[in-house]
Amino acid sequence: MFTRAMIKTPCRNMVNGISHANLGTPDHALAVKQHERYIQALASCGLEVIVLDPDEAFPDSTFIEDTCLVTGSVTVITRPGAVSRQGEIHAVTQAMARFDRPMAAIQAPATLDAGDVMMVQDHFYVGLSDRTNAAGISRLKEILAPYGYTVSPIELTTVLHLKTGVSYLENNCLLAWGEFVTKPELAGFTILPVDDTESYAANCVWINDRVLVPQGFDKTRDMIENQGYETIAVDVSEFRKLDGGLSCLSLRF
Ligand code: CIR
């Protein structure tokens, strides 16, 4: 169960964020409104939401998930794979320091985006991606081992981050799209396969037995509800324009 979330307000400069989506430029005012509704959704799941100020120096900084991995025992500050994002770690380091958990960091030449990290109880699947390198995965393994956590890599071929294509919904249940439906590493889970027309919805967020789903992907929402979950739909169209999914917008702990 989670009790808190940390989230970072999108800055005006988000219009200059990294994007391969070809969906146009995000509307900042609309993004701020969508962000407010996302905060309400987190609060409705019983979380205390800590909101960090926007930072114009970092267009992608609203995607706070990539900068930090919060486990039950240790907080790991990452070293994002995109150079323009590496300075985002300072604000999150400061904000996480007030919590009573040991902190560790990924250091050069290692890179790791926590959007590539999927936590399944005490095991962490980590995407080997354009953003997360082998050194990043080794370093994470080294940091987590003393706490009894294990780490294994999953090579990515089509998506930006591991959790772009697969989300753990607890209860041994995985929401998966494309290459992740048949990955041998993920055999053994109950797989909910996301339709190709709704691939964006493969990134959902389990929070205390509810699942946040992106608005407008009804096949996926129905499939998750048929599995017995209550869902909350949140419109994140402006963040999608920057290749960001629902999970990227928050840290849950
Ligand atoms: C980036 O390319 O880094 C941002 N525009 C989007 C990051 C999305 N984060 C995520 O999927 N975990």
Short mmCIF file of C-alpha atoms and ligand atoms in Angstrom, two decimals, residues 17-20 59-60 63-66 82 84-85 88 113-116 131 160-164 203 239 241-249, ligand 1:
data_model
loop_
_atom_site.label_atom_id
_atom_site.label_comp_id
_atom_site.label_asym_id
_atom_site.label_seq_id
_atom_site.Cartn_x
_atom_site.Cartn_y
_atom_site.Cartn_z
CA GLY A 17 10.30 18.81 -23.97
CA ILE A 18 11.65 15.76 -25.79
CA SER A 19 9.05 14.29 -28.10
CA HIS A 20 8.76 11.66 -30.79
CA PRO A 59 11.20 21.11 -19.87
CA ASP A 60 10.64 17.41 -19.05
CA PHE A 63 7.97 13.41 -15.59
CA ILE A 64 9.33 13.04 -12.07
CA GLU A 65 9.13 9.24 -12.07
CA ASP A 66 12.27 8.99 -14.18
CA ALA A 82 18.77 12.18 -21.68
CA SER A 84 18.88 17.60 -20.89
CA ARG A 85 17.19 15.83 -17.97
CA GLU A 88 16.30 17.31 -12.68
CA ASP A 113 15.48 6.30 -15.95
CA ALA A 114 13.13 4.92 -13.31
CA GLY A 115 10.42 4.71 -15.97
CA ASP A 116 12.42 1.62 -16.91
CA ARG A 131 17.91 5.73 -21.54
CA LEU A 160 10.81 4.32 -24.79
CA HIS A 161 10.69 2.91 -21.27
CA LEU A 162 9.83 -0.51 -19.85
CA LYS A 163 6.65 0.83 -18.25
CA THR A 164 5.57 2.40 -21.53
CA ASN A 203 0.97 2.45 -18.92
CA PHE A 239 1.65 14.77 -21.51
CA LYS A 241 2.42 14.69 -26.69
CA LEU A 242 5.80 14.47 -24.91
CA ASP A 243 5.82 10.64 -24.84
CA GLY A 244 4.83 10.67 -21.17
CA GLY A 245 2.42 8.19 -19.63
CA LEU A 246 0.41 8.22 -16.42
CA SER A 247 3.08 6.61 -14.27
CA CYS A 248 5.80 9.11 -15.31
CA LEU A 249 3.91 11.92 -13.60
C1 CIR B 1 11.38 12.12 -22.19
O1 CIR B 1 11.56 11.84 -23.38
O2 CIR B 1 12.20 11.91 -21.32
C2 CIR B 1 10.06 12.78 -21.82
N1 CIR B 1 9.62 13.60 -22.89
C3 CIR B 1 9.02 11.73 -21.48
C4 CIR B 1 9.38 10.88 -20.32
C5 CIR B 1 8.34 9.88 -20.02
N2 CIR B 1 8.68 9.11 -18.91
C6 CIR B 1 8.39 7.81 -18.78
O3 CIR B 1 7.88 7.20 -19.72
N3 CIR B 1 8.75 7.22 -17.66
#
